[in-house]
Short mmCIF file of C-alpha atoms in Angstrom, two decimals:
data_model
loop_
_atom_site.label_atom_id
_atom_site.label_comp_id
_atom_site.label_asym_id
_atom_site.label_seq_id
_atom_site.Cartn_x
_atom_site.Cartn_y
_atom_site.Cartn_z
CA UNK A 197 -14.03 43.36 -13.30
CA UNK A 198 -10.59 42.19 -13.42
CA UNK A 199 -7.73 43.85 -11.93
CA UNK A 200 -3.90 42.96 -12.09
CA UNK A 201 -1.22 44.01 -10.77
CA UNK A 202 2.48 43.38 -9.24
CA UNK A 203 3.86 45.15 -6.27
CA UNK A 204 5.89 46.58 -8.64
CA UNK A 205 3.15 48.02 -10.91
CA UNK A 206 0.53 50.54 -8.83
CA UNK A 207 -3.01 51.19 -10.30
CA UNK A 208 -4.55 54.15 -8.72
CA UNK A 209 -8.73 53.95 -8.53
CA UNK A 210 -8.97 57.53 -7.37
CA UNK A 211 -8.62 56.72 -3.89
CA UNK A 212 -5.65 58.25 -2.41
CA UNK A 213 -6.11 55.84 0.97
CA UNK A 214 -6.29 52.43 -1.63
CA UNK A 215 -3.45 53.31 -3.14
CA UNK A 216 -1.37 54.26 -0.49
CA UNK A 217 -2.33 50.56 0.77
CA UNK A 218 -1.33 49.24 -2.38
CA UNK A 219 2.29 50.89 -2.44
CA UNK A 220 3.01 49.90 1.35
CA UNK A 221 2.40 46.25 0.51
CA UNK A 222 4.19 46.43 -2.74
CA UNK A 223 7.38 47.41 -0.93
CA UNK A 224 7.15 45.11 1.69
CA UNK A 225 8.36 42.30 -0.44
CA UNK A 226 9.97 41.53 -4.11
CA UNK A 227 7.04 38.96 -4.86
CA UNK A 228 4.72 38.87 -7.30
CA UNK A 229 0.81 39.04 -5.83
CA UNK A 230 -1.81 39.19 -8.57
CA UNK A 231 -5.47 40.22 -6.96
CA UNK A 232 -8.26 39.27 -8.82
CA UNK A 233 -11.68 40.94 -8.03
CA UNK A 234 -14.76 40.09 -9.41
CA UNK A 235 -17.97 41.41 -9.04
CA UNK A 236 -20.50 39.25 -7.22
CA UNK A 237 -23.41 39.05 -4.81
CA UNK A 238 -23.06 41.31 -2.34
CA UNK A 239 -22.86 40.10 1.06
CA UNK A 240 -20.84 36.97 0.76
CA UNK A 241 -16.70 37.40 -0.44
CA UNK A 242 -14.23 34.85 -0.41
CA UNK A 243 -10.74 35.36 -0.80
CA UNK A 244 -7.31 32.87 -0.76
CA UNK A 245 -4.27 33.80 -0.22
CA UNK A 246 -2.06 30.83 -2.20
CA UNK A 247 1.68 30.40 -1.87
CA UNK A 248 2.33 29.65 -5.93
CA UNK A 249 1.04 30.84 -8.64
CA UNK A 250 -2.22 29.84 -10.45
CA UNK A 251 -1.22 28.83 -13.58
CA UNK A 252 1.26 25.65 -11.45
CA UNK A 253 -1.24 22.89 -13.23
CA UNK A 254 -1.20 21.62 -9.41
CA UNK A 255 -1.54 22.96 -6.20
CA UNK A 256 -2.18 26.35 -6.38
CA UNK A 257 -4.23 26.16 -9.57
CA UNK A 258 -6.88 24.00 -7.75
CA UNK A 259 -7.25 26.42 -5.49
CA UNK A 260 -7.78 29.51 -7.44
CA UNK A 261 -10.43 27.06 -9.38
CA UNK A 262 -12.20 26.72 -6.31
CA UNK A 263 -12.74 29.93 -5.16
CA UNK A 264 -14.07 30.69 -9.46
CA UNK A 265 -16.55 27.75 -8.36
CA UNK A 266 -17.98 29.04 -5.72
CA UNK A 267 -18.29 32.20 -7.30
CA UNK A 268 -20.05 30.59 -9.90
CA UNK A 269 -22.33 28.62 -7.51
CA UNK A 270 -23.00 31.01 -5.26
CA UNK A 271 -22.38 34.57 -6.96
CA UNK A 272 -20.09 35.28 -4.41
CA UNK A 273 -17.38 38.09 -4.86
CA UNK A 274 -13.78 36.66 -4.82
CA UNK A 275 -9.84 38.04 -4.71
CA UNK A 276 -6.55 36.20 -4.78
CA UNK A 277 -3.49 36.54 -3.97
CA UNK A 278 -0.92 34.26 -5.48
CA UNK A 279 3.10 33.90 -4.37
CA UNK A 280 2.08 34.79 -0.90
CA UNK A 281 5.50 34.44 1.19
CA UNK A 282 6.16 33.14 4.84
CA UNK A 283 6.85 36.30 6.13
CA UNK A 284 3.30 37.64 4.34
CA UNK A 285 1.17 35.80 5.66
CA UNK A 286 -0.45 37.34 8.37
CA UNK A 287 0.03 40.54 6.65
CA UNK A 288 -2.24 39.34 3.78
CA UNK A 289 -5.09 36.94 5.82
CA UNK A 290 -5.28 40.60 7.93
CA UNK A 291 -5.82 42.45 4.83
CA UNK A 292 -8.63 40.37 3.64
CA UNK A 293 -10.09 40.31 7.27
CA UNK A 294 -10.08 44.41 7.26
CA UNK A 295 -11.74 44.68 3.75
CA UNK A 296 -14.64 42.20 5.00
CA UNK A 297 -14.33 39.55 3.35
CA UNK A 298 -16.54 36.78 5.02
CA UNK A 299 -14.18 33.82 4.22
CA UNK A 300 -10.75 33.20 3.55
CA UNK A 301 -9.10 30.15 2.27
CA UNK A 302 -5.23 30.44 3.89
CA UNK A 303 -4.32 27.65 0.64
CA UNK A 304 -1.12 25.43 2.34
CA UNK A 305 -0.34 24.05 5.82
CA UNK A 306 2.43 26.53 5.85
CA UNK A 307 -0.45 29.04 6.73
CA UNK A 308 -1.10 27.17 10.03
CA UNK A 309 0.55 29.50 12.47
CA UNK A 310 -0.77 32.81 10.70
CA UNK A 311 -3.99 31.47 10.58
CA UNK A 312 -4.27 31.19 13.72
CA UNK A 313 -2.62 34.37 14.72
CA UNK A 314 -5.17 36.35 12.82
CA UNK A 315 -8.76 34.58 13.62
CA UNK A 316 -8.52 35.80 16.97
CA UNK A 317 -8.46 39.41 16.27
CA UNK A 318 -11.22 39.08 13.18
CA UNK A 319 -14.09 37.20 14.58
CA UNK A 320 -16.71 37.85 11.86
CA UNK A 321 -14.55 36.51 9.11
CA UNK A 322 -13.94 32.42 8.85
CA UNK A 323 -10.71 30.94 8.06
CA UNK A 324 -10.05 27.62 6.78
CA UNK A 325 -6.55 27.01 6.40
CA UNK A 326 -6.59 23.92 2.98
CA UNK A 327 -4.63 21.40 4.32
CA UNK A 328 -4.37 22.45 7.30
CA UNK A 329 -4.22 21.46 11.13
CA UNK A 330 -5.62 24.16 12.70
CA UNK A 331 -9.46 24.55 14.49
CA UNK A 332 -11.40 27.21 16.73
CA UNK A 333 -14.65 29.67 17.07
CA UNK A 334 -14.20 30.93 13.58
CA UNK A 335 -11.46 28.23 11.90
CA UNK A 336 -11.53 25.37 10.12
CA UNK A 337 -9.14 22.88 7.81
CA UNK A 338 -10.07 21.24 4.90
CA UNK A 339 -7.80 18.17 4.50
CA UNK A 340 -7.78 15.84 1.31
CA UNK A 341 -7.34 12.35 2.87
CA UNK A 342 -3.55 12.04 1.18
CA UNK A 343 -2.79 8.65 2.78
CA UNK A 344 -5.58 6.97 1.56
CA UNK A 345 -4.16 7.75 -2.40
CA UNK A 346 -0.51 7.79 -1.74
CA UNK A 347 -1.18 4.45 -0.17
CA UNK A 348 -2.67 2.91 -3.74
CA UNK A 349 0.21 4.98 -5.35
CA UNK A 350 2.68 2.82 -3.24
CA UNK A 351 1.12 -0.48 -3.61
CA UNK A 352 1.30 0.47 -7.48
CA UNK A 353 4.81 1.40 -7.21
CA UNK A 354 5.98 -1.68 -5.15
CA UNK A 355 4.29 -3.27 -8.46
CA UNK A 356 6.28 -1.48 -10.89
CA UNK A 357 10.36 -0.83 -9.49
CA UNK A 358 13.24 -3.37 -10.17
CA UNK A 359 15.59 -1.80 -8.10
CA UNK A 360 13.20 -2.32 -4.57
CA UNK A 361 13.98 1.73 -3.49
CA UNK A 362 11.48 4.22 -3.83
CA UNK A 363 10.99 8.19 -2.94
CA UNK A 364 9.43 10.60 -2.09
CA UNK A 365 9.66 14.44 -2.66
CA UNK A 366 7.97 17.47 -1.21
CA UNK A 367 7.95 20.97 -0.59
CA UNK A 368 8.27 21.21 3.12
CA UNK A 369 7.93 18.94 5.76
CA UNK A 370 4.25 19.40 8.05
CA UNK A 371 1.55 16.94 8.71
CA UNK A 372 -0.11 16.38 5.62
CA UNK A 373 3.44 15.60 3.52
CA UNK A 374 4.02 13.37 6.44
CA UNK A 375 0.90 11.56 6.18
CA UNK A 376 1.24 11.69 2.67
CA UNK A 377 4.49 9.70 2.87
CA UNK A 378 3.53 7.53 5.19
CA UNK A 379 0.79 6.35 3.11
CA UNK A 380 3.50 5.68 0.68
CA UNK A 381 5.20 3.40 2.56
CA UNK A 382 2.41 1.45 3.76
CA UNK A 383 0.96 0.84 0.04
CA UNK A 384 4.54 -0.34 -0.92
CA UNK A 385 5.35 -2.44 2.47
CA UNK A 386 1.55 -4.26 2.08
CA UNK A 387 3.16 -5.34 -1.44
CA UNK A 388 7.04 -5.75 -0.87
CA UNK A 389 8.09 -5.55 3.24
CA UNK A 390 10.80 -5.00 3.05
CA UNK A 391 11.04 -2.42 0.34
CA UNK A 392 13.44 0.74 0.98
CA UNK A 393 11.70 4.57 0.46
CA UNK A 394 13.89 7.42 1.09
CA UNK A 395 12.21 10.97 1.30
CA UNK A 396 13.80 14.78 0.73
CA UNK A 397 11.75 18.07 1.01
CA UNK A 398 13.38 20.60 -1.34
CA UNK A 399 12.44 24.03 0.84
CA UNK A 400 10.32 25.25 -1.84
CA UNK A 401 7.51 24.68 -3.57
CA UNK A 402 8.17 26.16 -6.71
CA UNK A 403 11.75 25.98 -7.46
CA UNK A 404 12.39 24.37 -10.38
CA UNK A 405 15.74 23.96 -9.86
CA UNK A 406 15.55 22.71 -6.63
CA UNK A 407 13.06 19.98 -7.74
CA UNK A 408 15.22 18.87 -10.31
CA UNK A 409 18.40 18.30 -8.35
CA UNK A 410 16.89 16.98 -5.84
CA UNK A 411 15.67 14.27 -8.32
CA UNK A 412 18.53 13.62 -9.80
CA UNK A 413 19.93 13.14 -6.56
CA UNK A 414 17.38 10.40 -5.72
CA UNK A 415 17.52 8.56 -9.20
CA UNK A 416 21.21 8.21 -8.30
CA UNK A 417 20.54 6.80 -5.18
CA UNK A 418 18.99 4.04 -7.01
CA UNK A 419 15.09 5.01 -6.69
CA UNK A 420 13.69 3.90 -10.01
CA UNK A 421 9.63 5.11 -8.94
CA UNK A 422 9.07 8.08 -7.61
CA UNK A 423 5.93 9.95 -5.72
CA UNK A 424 6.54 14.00 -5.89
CA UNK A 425 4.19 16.47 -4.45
CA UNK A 426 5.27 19.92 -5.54
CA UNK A 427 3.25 23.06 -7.31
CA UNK A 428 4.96 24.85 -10.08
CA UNK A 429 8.41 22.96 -9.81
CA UNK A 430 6.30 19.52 -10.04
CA UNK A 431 6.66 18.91 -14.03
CA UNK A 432 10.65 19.54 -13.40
CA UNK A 433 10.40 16.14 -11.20
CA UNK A 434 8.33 14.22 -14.33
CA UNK A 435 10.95 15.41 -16.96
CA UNK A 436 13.45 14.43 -15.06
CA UNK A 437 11.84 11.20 -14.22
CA UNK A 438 11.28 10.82 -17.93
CA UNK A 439 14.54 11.37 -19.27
CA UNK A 440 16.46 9.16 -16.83
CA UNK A 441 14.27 6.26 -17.38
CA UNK A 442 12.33 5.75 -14.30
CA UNK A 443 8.49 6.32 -13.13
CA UNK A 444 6.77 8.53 -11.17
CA UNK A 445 3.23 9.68 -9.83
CA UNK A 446 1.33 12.97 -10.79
CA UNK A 447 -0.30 14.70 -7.66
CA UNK A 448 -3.17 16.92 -7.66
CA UNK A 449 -3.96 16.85 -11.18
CA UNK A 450 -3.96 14.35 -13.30
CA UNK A 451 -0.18 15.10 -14.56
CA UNK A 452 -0.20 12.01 -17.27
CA UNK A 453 0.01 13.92 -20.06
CA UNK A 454 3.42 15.67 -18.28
CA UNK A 455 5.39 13.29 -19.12
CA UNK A 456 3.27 9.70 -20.05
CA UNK A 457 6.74 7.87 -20.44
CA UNK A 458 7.17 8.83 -16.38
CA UNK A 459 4.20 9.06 -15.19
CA UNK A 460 1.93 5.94 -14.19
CA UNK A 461 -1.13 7.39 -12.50
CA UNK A 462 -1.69 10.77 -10.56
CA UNK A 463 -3.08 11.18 -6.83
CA UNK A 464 -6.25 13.38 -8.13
CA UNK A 465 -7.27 15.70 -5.45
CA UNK A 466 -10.24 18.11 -6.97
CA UNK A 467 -9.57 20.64 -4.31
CA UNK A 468 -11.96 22.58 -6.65
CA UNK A 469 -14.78 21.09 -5.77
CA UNK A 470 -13.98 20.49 -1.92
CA UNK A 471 -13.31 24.57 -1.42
CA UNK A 472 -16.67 25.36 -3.41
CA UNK A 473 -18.14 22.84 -0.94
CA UNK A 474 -17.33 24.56 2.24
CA UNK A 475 -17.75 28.03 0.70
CA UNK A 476 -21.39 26.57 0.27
CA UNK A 477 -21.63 25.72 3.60
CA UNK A 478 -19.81 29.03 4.83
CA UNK A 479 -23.20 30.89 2.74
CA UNK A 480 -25.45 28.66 4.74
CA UNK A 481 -23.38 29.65 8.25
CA UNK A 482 -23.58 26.16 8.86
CA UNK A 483 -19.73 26.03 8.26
CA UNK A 484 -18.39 24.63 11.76
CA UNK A 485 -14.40 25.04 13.53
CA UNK A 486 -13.68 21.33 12.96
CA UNK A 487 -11.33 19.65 10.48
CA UNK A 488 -13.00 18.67 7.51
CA UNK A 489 -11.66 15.22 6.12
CA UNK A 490 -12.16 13.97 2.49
CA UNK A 491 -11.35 10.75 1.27
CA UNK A 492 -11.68 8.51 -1.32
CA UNK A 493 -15.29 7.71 -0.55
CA UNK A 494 -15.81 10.75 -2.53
CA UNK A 495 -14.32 9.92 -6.05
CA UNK A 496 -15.16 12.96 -7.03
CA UNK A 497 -12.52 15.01 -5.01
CA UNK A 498 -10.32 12.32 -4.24
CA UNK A 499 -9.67 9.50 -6.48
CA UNK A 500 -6.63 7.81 -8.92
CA UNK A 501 -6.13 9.71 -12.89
CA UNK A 502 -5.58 8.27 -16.12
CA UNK A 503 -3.64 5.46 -16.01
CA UNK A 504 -0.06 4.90 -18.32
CA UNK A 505 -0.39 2.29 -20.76
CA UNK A 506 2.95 0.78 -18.85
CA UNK A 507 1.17 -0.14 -16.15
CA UNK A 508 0.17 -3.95 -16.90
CA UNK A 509 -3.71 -4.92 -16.37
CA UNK A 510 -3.41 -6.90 -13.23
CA UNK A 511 -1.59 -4.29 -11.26
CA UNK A 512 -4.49 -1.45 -12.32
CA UNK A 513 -6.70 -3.86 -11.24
CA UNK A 514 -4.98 -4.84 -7.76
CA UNK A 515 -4.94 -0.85 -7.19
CA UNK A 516 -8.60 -0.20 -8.26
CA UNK A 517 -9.50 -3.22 -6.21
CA UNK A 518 -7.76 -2.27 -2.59
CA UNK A 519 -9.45 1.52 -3.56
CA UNK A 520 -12.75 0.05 -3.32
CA UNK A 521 -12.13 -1.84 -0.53
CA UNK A 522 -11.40 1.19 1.43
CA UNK A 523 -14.56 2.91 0.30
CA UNK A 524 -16.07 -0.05 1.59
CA UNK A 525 -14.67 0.08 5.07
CA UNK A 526 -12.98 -3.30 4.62
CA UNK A 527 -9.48 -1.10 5.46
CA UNK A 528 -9.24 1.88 7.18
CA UNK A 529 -6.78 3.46 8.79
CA UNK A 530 -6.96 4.15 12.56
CA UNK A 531 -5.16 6.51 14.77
CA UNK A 532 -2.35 4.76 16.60
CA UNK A 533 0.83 5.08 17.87
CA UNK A 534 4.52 3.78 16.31
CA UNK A 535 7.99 4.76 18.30
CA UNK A 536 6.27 7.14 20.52
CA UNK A 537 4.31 8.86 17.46
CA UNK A 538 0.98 9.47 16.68
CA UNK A 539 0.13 8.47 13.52
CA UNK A 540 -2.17 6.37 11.13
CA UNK A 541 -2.09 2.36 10.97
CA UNK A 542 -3.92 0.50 9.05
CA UNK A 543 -6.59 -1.95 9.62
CA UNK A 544 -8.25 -4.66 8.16
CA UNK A 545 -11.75 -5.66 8.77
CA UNK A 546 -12.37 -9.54 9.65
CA UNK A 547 -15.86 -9.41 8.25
#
């Protein structure tokens, strides 16, 4: 059974008490939410809250995949909740809590701090916040190793720009964007040293308008590649990239066929498959409060897309090349500290 609705559009199930939920929560915001309910096995129901909307070809549609994968796998019974706002947050993760679902997928670091607010008080439901930074009795992240393919994205980019300045653009600025970035610049330093890449965060996710003056902005700053991580506003960044002339990486999906004038190779993240993974392990209760790291040694969450037909032989092959050699362990990157901050450095094995 499918059910949709806006929180300006009430369906009443002949219960007076559901719908009197429904029309509180539609009036506590102007946002679109879409629930989707599906009948399943009973005992196990996931839900996600996501802060976009499904159909974003990115970040948000990944995630609403995943959760229709484990219901698949597993028969579980699953709900979303899509354009879930800052301020909503708790108010929706407590919602799912009270209606028992057994997990919940809190889809975006931005959950962090309502994650953790709400665990406490529902300790029979487990949270994993995707991309997150959080851990306890009943919590866990799920993190897609970004440096490890923003770092190939950067060495392929250090490849590929005449004018030596690079960017990056995001949503917001939190730990995974930052490690994301970072990665960035230490794929295009290994390649060019001293190699400029400037970074903005829009605010927002999803605005489209945002996204594109923010790349416009960038382009005239003289960045001629540029790696975007964004969820419905993210094709606005390829156009743009397109129509001025300069390059740019996909992110999440593989985004070539966004704009395959722009677009060289995506950072593939099957966040599908890695949320259907710990909603198996969630069935099995052997789903633990730790932070659950994925990298590129599995190329089947985490790996480069389709590559542009721009992109000349030898620097596909440098890229592929430095991939496998972090599969293999011959570079990692290792906790450290630069200018009094913790963060990743990388390593090269002498073997």
């Amino acid at each position: 059974m499918r059910l949709n609705f806006s929180r300006r559009q009430f369906v009443v199930f002949g219960s007076a008490t559901f719908a009197t939920s429904l029309f509180l929560k539609a009036c506590s915001s102007n946002q679109t939410q879409t629930p989707t309910a599906s009948s399943g096995a009973e005992g196990f129901k996931i839900a996600i809250a996501l802060p976009g909307v499904i159909s974003d070809k990115a970040w948000n549609q990944s995630g609403y995949e995943g959760v229709n994968l484990a219901k698949q796998k597993l028969g579980a019974e699953i709900t979303y909740i899509e354009q879930v706002a800052q301020a909503d947050q708790t108010e929706v993760l407590t919602d799912f809590a009270r209606k028992g679902y057994n997990l919940v997928f809190a889809h975006g670091g931005q959950f962090d701090a309502a994650v953790e607010q709400v665990a406490t008080q529902f300790p029979n439901t487990f949270f994993v916040g995707v991309n997150g930074n959080v851990k306890g009795e009943n919590i866990a992240s799920l993190r897609i190793d970004h440096l490890q393919g923003s770092y190939l994205c950067g060495i392929i980019a250090a490849d590929m720009t005449k004018s030596n300045k690079l960017a990056y653009i995001a949503g917001q600025e939190f730990q995974a964007t930052q490690e994301e970035l970072h990665g960035f610049e230490l794929g295009a330093k290994s390649v060019k040293p001293n190699i400029q890449i400037v970074s903005t965060f829009t605010g927002d996710w999803n605005d489209v308008a945002k996204a594109k003056e923010a790349t416009l902005a960038l382009i005239s700053a003289g960045a001629d590649v540029i790696y975007q991580w964004l969820d419905s506003a993210s094709p606005a960044v390829l156009q743009t990239a397109s129509d001025k002339g300069v390059y740019a990486f996909g992110n999440t999906k593989d985004q070539l066929d966004v704009a395959p004038k722009a677009v060289l190779t995506s950072a593939v993240k099957r966040l599908d498959l890695a949320i259907a993974y710990l909603a198996e392990l969630s069935k099995q209760k052997q789903l633990k409060g730790q932070v659950y790291a994925i990298g590129l040694e599995r190329p089947d969450i985490l790996t480069l897309g389709n590559f542009a037909a721009v992109v000349p032989e030898k620097v596909k092959n440098n890229a592929l090349k430095v991939k496998q050699e972090i599969i293999d362990k011959k570079l990692t990157f290792e906790n450290c500290q630069e200018a009094g901050k913790d963060t990743r450095c990388l390593k090269k094995s002498s073997a």
